[in-house]
Each structure stands twice: as C-alpha cells, then as structure tokens.
mmCIF file of C-alpha atoms in Angstrom:
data_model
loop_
_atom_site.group_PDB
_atom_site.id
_atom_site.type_symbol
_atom_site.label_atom_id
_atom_site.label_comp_id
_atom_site.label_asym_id
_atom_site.label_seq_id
_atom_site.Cartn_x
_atom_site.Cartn_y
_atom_site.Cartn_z
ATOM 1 C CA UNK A 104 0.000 0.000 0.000
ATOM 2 C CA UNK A 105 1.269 3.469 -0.802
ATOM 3 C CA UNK A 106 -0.364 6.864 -0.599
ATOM 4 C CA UNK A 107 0.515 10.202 -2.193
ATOM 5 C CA UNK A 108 0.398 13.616 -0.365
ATOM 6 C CA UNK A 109 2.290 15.709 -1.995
ATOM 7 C CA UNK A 110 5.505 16.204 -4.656
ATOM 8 C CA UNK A 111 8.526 14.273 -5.475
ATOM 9 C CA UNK A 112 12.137 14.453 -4.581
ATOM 10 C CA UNK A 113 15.156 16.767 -5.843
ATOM 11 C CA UNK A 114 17.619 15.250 -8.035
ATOM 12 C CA UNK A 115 20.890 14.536 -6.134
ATOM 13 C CA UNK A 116 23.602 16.339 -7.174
ATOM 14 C CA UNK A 117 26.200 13.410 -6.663
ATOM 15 C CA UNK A 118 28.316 11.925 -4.142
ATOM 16 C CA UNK A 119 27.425 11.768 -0.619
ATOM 17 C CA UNK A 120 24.254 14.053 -1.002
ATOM 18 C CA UNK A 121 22.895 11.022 -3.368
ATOM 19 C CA UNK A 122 22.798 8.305 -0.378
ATOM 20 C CA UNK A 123 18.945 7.644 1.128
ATOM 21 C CA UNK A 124 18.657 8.677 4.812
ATOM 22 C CA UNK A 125 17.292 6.129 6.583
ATOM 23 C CA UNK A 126 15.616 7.212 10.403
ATOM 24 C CA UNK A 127 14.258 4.603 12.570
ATOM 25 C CA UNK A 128 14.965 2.488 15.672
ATOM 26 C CA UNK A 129 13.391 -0.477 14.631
ATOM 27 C CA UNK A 130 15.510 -3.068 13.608
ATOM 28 C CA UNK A 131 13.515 -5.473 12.005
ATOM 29 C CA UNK A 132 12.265 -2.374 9.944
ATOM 30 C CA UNK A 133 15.842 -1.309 9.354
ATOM 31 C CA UNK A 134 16.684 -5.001 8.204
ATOM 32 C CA UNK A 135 13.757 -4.592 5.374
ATOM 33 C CA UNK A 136 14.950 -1.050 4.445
ATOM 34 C CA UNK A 137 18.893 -1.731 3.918
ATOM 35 C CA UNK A 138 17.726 -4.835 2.210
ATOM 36 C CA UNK A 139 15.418 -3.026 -0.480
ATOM 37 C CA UNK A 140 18.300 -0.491 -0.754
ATOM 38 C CA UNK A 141 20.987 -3.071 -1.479
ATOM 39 C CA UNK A 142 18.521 -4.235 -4.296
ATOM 40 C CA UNK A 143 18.107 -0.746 -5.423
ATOM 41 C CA UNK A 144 21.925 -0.506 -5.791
ATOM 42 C CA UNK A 145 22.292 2.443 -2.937
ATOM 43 C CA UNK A 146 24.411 2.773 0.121
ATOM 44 C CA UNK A 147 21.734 4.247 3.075
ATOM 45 C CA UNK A 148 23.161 6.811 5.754
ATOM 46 C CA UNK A 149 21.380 5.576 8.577
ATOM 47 C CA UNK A 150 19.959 7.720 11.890
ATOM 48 C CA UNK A 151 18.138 7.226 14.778
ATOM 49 C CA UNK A 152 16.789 10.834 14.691
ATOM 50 C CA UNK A 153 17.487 13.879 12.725
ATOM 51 C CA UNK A 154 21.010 13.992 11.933
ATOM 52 C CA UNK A 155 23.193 16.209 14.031
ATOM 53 C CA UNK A 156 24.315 17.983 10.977
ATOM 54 C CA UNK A 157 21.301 19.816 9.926
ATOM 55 C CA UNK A 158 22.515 19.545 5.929
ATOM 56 C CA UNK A 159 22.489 15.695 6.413
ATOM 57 C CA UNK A 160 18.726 15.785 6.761
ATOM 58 C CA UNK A 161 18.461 18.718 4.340
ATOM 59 C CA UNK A 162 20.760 17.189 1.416
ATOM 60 C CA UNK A 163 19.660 13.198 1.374
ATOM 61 C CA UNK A 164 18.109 13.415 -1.919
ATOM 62 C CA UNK A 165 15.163 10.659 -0.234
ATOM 63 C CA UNK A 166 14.600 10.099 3.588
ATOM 64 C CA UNK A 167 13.098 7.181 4.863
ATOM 65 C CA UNK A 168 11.428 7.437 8.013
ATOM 66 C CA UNK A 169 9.932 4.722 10.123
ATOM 67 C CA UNK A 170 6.861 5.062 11.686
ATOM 68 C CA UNK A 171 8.741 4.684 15.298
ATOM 69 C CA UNK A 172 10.930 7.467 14.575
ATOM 70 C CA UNK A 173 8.031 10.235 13.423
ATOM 71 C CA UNK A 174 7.848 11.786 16.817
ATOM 72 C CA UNK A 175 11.735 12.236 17.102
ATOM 73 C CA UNK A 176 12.197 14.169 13.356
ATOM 74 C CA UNK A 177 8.453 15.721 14.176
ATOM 75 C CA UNK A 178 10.338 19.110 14.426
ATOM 76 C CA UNK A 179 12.469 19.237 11.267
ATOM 77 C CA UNK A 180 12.857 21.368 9.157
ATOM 78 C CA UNK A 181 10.193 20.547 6.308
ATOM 79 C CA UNK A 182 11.690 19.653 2.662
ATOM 80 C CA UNK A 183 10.585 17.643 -0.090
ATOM 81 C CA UNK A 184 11.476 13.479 -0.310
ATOM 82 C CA UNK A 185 10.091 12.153 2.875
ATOM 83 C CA UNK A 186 8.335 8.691 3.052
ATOM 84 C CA UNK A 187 6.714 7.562 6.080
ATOM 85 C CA UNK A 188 7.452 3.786 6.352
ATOM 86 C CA UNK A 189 5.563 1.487 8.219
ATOM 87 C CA UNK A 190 3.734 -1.620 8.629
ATOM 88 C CA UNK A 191 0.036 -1.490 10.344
ATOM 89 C CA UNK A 192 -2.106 -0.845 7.031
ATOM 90 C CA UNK A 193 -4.865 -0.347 9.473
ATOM 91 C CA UNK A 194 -3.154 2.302 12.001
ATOM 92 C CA UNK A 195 -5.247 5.417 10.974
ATOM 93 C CA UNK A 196 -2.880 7.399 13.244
ATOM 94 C CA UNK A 197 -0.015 7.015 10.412
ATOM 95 C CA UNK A 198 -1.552 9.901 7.950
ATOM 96 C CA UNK A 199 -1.588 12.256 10.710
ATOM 97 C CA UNK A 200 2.046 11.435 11.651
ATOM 98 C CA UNK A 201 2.770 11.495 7.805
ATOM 99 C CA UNK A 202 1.103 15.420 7.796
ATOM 100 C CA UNK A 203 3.248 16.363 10.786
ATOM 101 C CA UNK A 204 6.782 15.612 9.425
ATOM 102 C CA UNK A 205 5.552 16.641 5.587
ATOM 103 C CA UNK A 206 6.221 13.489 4.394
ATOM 104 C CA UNK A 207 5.267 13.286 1.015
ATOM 105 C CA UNK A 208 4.209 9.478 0.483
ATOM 106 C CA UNK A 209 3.221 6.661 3.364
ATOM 107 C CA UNK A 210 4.278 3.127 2.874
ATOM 108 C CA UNK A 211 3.613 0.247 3.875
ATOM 109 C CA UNK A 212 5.434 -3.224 3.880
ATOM 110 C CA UNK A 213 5.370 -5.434 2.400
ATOM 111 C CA UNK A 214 2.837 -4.383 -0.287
ATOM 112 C CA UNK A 215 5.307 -1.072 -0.976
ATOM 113 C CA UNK A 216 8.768 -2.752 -1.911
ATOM 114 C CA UNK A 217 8.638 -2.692 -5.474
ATOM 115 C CA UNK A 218 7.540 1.316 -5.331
ATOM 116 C CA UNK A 219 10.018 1.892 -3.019
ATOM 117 C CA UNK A 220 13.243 -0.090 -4.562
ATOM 118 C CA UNK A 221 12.336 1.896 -7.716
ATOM 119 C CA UNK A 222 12.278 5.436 -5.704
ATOM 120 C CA UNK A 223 15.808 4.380 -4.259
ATOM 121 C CA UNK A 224 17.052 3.074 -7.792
ATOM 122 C CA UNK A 225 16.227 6.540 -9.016
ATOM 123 C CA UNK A 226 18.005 8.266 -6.618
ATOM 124 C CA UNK A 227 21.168 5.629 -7.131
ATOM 125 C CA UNK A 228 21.105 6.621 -10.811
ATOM 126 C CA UNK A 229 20.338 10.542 -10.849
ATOM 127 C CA UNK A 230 17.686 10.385 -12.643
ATOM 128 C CA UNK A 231 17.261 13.286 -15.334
ATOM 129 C CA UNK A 232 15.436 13.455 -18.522
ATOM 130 C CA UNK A 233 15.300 10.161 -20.669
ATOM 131 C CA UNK A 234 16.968 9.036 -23.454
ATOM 132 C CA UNK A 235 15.292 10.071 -26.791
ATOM 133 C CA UNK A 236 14.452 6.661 -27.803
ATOM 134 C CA UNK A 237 14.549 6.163 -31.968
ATOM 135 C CA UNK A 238 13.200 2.771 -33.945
ATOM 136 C CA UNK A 239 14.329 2.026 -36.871
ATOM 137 C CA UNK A 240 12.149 -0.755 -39.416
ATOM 138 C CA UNK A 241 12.591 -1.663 -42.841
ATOM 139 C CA UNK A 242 9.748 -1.527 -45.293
ATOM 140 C CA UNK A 243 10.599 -4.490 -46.592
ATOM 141 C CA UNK A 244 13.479 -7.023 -46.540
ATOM 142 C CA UNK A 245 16.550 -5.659 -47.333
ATOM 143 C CA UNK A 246 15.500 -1.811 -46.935
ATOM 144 C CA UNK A 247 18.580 -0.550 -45.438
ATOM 145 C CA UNK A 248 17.032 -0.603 -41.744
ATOM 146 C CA UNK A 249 19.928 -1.845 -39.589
ATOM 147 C CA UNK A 250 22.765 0.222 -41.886
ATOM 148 C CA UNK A 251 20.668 3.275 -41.002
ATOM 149 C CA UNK A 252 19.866 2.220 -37.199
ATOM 150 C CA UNK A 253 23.933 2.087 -36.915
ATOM 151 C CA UNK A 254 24.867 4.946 -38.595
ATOM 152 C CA UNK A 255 22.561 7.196 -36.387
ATOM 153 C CA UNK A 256 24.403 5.529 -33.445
ATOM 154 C CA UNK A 257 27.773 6.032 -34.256
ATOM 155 C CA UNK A 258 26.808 9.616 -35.175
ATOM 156 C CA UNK A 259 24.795 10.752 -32.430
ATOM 157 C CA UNK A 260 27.934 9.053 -30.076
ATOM 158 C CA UNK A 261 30.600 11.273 -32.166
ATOM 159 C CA UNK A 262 28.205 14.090 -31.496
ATOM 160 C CA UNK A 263 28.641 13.520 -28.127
ATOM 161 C CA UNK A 264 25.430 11.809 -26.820
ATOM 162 C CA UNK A 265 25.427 9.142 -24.616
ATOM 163 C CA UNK A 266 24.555 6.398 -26.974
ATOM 164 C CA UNK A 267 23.072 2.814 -26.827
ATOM 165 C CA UNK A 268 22.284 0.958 -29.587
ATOM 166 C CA UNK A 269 19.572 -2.100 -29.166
ATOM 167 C CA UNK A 270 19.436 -4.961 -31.749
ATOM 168 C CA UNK A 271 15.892 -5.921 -31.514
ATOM 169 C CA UNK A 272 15.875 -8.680 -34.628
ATOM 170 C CA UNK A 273 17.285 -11.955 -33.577
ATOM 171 C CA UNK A 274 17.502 -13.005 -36.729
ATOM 172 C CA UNK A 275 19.347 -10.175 -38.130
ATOM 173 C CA UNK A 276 22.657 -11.049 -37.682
ATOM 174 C CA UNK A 277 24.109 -9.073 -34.868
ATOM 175 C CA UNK A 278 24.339 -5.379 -34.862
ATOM 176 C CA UNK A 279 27.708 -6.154 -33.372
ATOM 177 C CA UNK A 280 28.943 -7.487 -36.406
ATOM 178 C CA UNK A 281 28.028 -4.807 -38.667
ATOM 179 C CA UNK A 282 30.090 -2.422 -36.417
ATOM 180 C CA UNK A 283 32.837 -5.357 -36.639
ATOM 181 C CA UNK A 284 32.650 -6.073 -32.816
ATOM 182 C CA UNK A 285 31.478 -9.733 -32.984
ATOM 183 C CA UNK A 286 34.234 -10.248 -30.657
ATOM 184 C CA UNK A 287 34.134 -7.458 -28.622
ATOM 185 C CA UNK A 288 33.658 -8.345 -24.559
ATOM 186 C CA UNK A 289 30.528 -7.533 -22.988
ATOM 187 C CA UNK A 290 27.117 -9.504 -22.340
ATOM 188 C CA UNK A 291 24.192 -9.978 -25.213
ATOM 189 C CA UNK A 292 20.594 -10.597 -24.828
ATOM 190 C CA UNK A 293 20.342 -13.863 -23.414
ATOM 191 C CA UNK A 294 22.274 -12.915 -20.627
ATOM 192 C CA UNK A 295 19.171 -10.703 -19.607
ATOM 193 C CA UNK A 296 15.898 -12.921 -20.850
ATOM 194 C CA UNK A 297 14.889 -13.489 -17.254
ATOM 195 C CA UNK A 298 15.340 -10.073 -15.983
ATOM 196 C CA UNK A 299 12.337 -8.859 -14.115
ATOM 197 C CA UNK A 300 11.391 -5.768 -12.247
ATOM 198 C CA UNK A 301 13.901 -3.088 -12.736
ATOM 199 C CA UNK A 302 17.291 -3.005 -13.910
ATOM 200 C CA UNK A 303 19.836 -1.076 -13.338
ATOM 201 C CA UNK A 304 20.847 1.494 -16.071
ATOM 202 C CA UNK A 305 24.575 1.841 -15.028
ATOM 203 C CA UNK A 306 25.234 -1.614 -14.972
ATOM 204 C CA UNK A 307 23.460 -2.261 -17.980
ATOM 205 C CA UNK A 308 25.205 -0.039 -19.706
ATOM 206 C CA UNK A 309 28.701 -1.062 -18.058
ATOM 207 C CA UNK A 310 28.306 -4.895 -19.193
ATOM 208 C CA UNK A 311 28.013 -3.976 -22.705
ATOM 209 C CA UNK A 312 30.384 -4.238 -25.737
ATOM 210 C CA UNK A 313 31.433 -0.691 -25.786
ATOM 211 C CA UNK A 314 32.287 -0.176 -30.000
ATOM 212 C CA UNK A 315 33.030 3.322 -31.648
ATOM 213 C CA UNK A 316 32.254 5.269 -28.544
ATOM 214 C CA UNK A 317 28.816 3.677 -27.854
ATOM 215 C CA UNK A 318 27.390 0.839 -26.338
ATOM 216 C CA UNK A 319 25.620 -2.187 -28.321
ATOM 217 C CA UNK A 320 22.754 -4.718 -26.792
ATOM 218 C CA UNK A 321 23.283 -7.287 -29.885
ATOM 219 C CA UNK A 322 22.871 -11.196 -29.952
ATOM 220 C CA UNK A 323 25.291 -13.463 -29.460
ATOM 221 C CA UNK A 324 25.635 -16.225 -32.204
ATOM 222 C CA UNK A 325 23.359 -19.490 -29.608
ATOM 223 C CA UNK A 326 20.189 -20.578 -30.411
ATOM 224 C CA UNK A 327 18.508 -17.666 -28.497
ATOM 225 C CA UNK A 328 15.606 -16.127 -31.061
ATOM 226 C CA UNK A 329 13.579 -14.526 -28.637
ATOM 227 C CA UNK A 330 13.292 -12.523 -25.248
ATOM 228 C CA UNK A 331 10.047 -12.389 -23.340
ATOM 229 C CA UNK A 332 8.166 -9.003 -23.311
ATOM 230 C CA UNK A 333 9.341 -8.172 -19.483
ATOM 231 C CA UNK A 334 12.697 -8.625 -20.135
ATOM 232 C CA UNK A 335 12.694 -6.453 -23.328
ATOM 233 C CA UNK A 336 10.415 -4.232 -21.201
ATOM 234 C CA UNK A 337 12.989 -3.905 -18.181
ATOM 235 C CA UNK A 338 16.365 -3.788 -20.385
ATOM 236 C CA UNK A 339 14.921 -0.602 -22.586
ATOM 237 C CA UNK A 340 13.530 1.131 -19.491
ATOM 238 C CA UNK A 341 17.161 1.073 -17.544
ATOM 239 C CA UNK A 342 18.578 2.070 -20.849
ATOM 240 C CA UNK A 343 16.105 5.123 -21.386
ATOM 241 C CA UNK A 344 16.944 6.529 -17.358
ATOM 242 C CA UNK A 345 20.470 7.334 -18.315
ATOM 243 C CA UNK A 346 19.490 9.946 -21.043
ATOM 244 C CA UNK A 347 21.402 10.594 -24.358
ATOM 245 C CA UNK A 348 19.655 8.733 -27.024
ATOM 246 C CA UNK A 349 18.358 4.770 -27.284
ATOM 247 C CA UNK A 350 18.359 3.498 -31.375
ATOM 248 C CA UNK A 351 16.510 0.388 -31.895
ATOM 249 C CA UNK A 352 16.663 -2.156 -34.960
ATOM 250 C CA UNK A 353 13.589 -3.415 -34.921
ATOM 251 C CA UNK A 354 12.237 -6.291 -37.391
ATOM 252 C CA UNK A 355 9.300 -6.829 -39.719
ATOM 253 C CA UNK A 356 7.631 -9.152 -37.520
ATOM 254 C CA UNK A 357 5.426 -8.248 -34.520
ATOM 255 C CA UNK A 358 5.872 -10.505 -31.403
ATOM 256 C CA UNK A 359 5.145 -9.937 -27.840
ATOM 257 C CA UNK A 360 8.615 -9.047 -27.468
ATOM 258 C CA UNK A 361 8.668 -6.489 -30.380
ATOM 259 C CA UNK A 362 5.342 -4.631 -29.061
ATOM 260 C CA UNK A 363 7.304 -4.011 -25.613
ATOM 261 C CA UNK A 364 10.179 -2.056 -28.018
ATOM 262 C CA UNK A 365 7.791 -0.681 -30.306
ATOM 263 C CA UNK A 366 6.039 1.003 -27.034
ATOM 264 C CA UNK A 367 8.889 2.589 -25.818
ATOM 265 C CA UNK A 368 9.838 4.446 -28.283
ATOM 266 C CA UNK A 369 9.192 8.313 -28.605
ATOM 267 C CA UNK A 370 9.317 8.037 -32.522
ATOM 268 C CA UNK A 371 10.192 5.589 -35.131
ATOM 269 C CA UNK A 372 11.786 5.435 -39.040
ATOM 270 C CA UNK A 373 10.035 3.305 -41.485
ATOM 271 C CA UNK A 374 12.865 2.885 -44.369
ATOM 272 C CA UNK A 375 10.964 2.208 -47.758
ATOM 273 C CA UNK A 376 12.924 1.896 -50.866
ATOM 274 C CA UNK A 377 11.056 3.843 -53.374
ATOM 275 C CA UNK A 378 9.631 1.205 -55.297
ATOM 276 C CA UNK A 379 6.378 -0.329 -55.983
ATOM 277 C CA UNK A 380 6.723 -3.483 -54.388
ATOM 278 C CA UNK A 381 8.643 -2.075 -51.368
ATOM 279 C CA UNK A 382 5.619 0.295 -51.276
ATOM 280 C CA UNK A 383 3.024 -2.514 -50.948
ATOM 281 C CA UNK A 384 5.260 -4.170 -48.277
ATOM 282 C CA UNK A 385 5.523 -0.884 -46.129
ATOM 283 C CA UNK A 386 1.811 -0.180 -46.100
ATOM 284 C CA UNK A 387 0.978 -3.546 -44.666
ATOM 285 C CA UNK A 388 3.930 -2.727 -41.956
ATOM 286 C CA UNK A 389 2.856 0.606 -41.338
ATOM 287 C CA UNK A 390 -0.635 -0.560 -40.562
ATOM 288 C CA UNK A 391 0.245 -2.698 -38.137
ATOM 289 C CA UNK A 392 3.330 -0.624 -36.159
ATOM 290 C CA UNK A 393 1.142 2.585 -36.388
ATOM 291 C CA UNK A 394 -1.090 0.959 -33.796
ATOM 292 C CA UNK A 395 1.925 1.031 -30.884
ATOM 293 C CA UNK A 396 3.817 3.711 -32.120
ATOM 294 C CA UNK A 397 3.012 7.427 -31.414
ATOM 295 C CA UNK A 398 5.259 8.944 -34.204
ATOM 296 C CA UNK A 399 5.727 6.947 -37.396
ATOM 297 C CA UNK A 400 7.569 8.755 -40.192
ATOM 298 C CA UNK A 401 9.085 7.677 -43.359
ATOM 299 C CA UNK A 402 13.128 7.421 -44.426
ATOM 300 C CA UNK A 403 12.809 7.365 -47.886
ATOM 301 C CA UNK A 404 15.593 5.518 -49.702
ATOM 302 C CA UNK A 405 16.230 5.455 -53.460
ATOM 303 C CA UNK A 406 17.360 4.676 -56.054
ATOM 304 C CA UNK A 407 13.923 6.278 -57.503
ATOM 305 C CA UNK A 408 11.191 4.393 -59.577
ATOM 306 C CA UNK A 409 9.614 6.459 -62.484
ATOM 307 C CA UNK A 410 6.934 9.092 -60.854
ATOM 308 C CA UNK A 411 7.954 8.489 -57.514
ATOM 309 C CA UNK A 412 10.263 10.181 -55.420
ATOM 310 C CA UNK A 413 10.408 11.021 -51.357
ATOM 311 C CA UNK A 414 7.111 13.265 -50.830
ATOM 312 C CA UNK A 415 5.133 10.877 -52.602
ATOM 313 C CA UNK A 416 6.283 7.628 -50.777
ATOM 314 C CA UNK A 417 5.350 9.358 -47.718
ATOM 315 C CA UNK A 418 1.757 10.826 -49.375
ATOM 316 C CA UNK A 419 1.080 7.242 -50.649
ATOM 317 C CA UNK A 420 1.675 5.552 -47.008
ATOM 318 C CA UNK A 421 0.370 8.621 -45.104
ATOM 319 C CA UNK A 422 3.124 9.133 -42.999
ATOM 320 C CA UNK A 423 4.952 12.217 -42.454
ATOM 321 C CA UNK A 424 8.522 12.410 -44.275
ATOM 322 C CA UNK A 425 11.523 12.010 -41.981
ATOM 323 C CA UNK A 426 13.850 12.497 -45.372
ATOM 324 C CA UNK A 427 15.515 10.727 -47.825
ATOM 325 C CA UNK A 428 18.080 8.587 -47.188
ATOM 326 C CA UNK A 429 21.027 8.797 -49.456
ATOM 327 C CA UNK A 430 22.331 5.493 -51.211
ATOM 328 C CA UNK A 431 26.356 4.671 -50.759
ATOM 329 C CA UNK A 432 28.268 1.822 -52.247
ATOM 330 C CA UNK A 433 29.970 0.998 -48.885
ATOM 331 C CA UNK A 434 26.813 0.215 -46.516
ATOM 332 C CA UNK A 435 27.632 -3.094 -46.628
ATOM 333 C CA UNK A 436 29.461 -4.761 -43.644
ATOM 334 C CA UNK A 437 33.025 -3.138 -43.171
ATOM 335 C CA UNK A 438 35.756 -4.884 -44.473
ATOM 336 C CA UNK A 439 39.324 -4.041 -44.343
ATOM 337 C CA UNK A 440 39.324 -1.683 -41.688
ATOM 338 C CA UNK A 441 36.769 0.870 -43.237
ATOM 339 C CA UNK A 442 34.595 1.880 -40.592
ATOM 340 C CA UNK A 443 31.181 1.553 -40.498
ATOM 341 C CA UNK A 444 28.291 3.367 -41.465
ATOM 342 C CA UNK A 445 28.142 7.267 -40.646
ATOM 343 C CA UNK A 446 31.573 7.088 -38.440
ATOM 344 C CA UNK A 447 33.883 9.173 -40.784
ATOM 345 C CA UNK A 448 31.579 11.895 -40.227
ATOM 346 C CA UNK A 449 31.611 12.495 -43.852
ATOM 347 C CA UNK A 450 29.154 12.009 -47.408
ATOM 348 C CA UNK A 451 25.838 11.864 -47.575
ATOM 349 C CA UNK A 452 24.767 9.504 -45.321
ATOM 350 C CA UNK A 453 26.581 10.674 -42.121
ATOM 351 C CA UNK A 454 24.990 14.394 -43.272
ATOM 352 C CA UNK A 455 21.231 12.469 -43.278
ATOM 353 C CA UNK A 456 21.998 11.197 -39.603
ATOM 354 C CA UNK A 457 23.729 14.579 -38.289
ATOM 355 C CA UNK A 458 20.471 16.887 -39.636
ATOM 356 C CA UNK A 459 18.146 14.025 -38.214
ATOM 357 C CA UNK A 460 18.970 14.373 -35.229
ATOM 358 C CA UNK A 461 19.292 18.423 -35.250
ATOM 359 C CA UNK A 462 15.769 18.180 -35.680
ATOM 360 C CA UNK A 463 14.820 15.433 -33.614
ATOM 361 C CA UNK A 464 16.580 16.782 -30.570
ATOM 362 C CA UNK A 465 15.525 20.240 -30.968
ATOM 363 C CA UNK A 466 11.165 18.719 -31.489
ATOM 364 C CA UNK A 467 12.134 16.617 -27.753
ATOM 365 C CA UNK A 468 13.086 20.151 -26.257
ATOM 366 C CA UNK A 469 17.079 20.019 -25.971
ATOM 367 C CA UNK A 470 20.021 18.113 -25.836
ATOM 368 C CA UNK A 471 19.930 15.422 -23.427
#
C-alpha cells in the first residue's frame, strides 16, 4: 500500500548528497529497508533521529522514516522526499504522523517494496530526462534498416550523446557485427531474458560491448531467437533513465517481445525503398506498427522508380517524411578496416543522420 500527499524528490547532485537517509529504531524495519536499498543498488546513511548535521537531513536526496521514529524528526525542518514507512495498514494514526513531518508518500510493507526499490534506484542513478528513444524498421526485406539504425548511433555518439544501440531482430545477424565487434567483450541478450522488475541502467550499460564510442545490446551467435516481453520491457527502461539517445533495430515481424520495443519508443523510421513493391510491403507494416507507435515517419531511400520520389512515398503511405536517405556503395558490412556506417563523419549519409537528429533533438526540447 502506498499513498501520495504531496511532490517528489530533488535530483541529487552526486556523491554523498545522493545516499537515502534512513531514520528509525526499529531493527527489524531497518533489516527490510537496507535490504530493499541493497537491491536498489544504494548505500543508506542511517539515523536514529534527525542527523546532528542539519545539511544531512536537508541534502539526502530521499529520507526514509519509520513510523517509530516520526515523533523524534516531528520538528524538522520541512523539505521535499520524505516517506513515512511502516507496517500497520490499518493504524489510521499514520496519515496524521505522515502530515506532521511533511512526508510526502506513506508506505507500507510489504505491499510497498517494489515502489520503493524503484524510488531508491532513481536516486542511485540521478535520474534526469530520458533518453530520446529512436526505432528504426525496414519496409521491406533488405530496406537498409539496420545500416541506417547504426549509422545514427555512431553519429549521435561522435556528437557527443550518450549512446546505446539495441538490436531488436534476432535473426538479423548481430548489430555487433556490422560495427565489426562480434568479438568485442561484454554480455548480449540472453544474458538478460529473465530479468524482471527493474534493472539497473549503469550496470546495464557497463556490461556492454562498448564499439566506436557507444554501447551495443546485440545477440550473441546461440540458439537464443527470442526474449520475453518483461525482459525487453525492463532492459529498454534502464537504458532510457540514463538519457542521451536509445536506437533500436527493430524487425518486420510483430511478437510480444517487439510490441514491448515498439512502445517505448518516442518516434520511429520506417525505411521504404522507393519502389512499388517495397511500397506494398511498407503499407501492410505501417498498418500494423502505427497501432503502438506514437510517431511513425518515413526514411525514404532510393534509387527512384519512375513518378515516384520522397514526398510521394510518404503521401502514398500517409506518414509524415523524416527524409531521404542517401544510397552509398559501402553500406555493406566493413571490411578491411573501413569503418562503419556514418563514423567518418563524412558524405551523404553521415549528413542524413547529423540533420536528423538536429531536428529530432531540438522537437524533444534540448540536448539530453
């Protein structure tokens, strides 16, 4: 059971001032809350009252009060952040406790440990803004989908974002080898199809193959052709708290699994070679990813079939025109040492990817 009185906590601003504050002489309470906090990833101060030092109480970016101790911090001074923690659901008393130390949520345990290891997990992580979160989906086979999905990685990461790049098609090939990191250290997605819950976004981010200054969630090459919708669900939410930008190759297929991905996103590419068949394809696709995804637009690639060209691929499907994407002989998986797509920073491909994200940023209100 949890209950909401008022507003939510600062942001830490790092170090010290990012540990919970935990206040309570009970130490079978205490046992719960250092638990949930050790699954939350955070290191609790822990008091028996206020703190001595009167910017130990003010700076904890979350305090934690139990029930036993509301009388003792009673007369503090009031600040956003404060959860009353207890255990009698039927103790009407504990709003009126909750009202006199302006605590801004009561809790109750058991029934509140999920809410709460996420509140602490936030505070572990700083949460800011989230990652703008981009899918990327080929009209048809062979569109250019998972060139393009890499190439806006690599540039947003030499643009300086905070990148991660998600291989959502198990069948793809590996994102990872397109970047030629097949052998790069770092886990893949079977290592996370039971995760659960929440995970967190710093280690996520720190157990993955790190290639061309960004980090890659690919497949490894097992027998592994699908993760279950939580998982996908957890891994893309602890990837989205750590801000930057998220890119997701996403396949022609709609599973459970895909949906999850698909939801997350905050808008989405639809590459479409501009040809008739490829035309006839992308409708049926657009049809049936339009239903999960806010923002569908269309990355128009040619070469060009007579009478069409980008505005009227994207008047024919009735999407909105993200641009056209620019055709280069070296797309194709590197070999030799040339780098991948969009890392040189150079041509017209790298140009697509540098003004798409110009735009993109500046529509989700700002660097992140």
């Amino acid at each position: 059971m949890t209950g909401t009185v008022t507003h939510d906590p600062p942001p830490g601003p790092g170090g010290r001032a990012c540990r919970p504050l935990i206040v309570t002489e009970d130490a079978a309470l205490l046992d719960d809350l250092l638990r949930l906090c050790a699954a939350a990833g955070a290191t609790p101060e822990v008091h028996h009252g206020v703190p001595e030092s009167g910017d130990g109480w003010a700076a904890a970016p979350l305090v934690l009060v139990g029930d036993d101790a509301a009388r003792r911090v009673s007369g503090a001074a009031r600040r956003p952040g404060v959860v009353l923690v207890g255990r009698d659901q039927d103790d009407p008393g504990v709003w009126k406790r909750a009202v006199q130390i302006g605590a801004d949520h009561v809790l109750m345990l058991p029934d509140g440990e999920a809410w709460l290891v996420d509140r602490i997990a936030d505070v572990a992580e700083g949460v800011g803004r989230p990652a703008l979160t981009v899918g990327v989906i080929g009209g048809r086979g062979g569109a250019g989908a998972s060139t393009l999905a890499c190439a806006l990685a690599v540039t947003s990461a030499r643009e300086g974002l905070r990148t991660l790049l998600v291989d959502a098609d198990p069948l793809g090939g590996g994102l990872d080898v397109l970047l030629g990191g097949e052998g790069a250290e770092g886990l893949r997605w079977p290592a996370f199809a039971a995760s659960r819950g929440r995970v967190g976004g710093g280690a996520l981010e720190e157990s993955l193959p790190q290639l061309h200054s960004l980090r890659v969630l690919s497949w490894d090459r097992g027998d592994c052709v699908a993760v279950p919708s939580p998982a996908v669900r957890a891994v893309l939410a602890a990837a989205r708290r750590r801000g930057g930008t998220v890119v997701v190759d996403l396949p022609r297929r709609l599973d459970d699994g895909v949906a999850e991905a698909l939801a997350q996103l905050d808008l989405a590419l639809l590459v479409v070679p501009a040809e008739l068949r490829a035309l006839a394809a992308a409708g049926r696709v657009a049809s049936a990813v339009g239903m999960v995804v806010r923002d569908l637009r269309v990355a128009v690639r040619g070469p060009y079939a007579p009478g069409l060209d980008g505005h009227e691929v994207a008047r024919l499907l009735g999407l909105p025109l993200a641009g056209e994407v620019p055709v280069e002989p070296a797309l194709l998986r590197p070999q030799g040492g040339v780098k991948p797509p969009g890392a040189s920073g150079r041509g017209p491909l790298a140009r697509f990817c540098a003004h798409f994200w110009e735009r993109a940023l500046v529509e989700a209100g700002g660097t992140r």
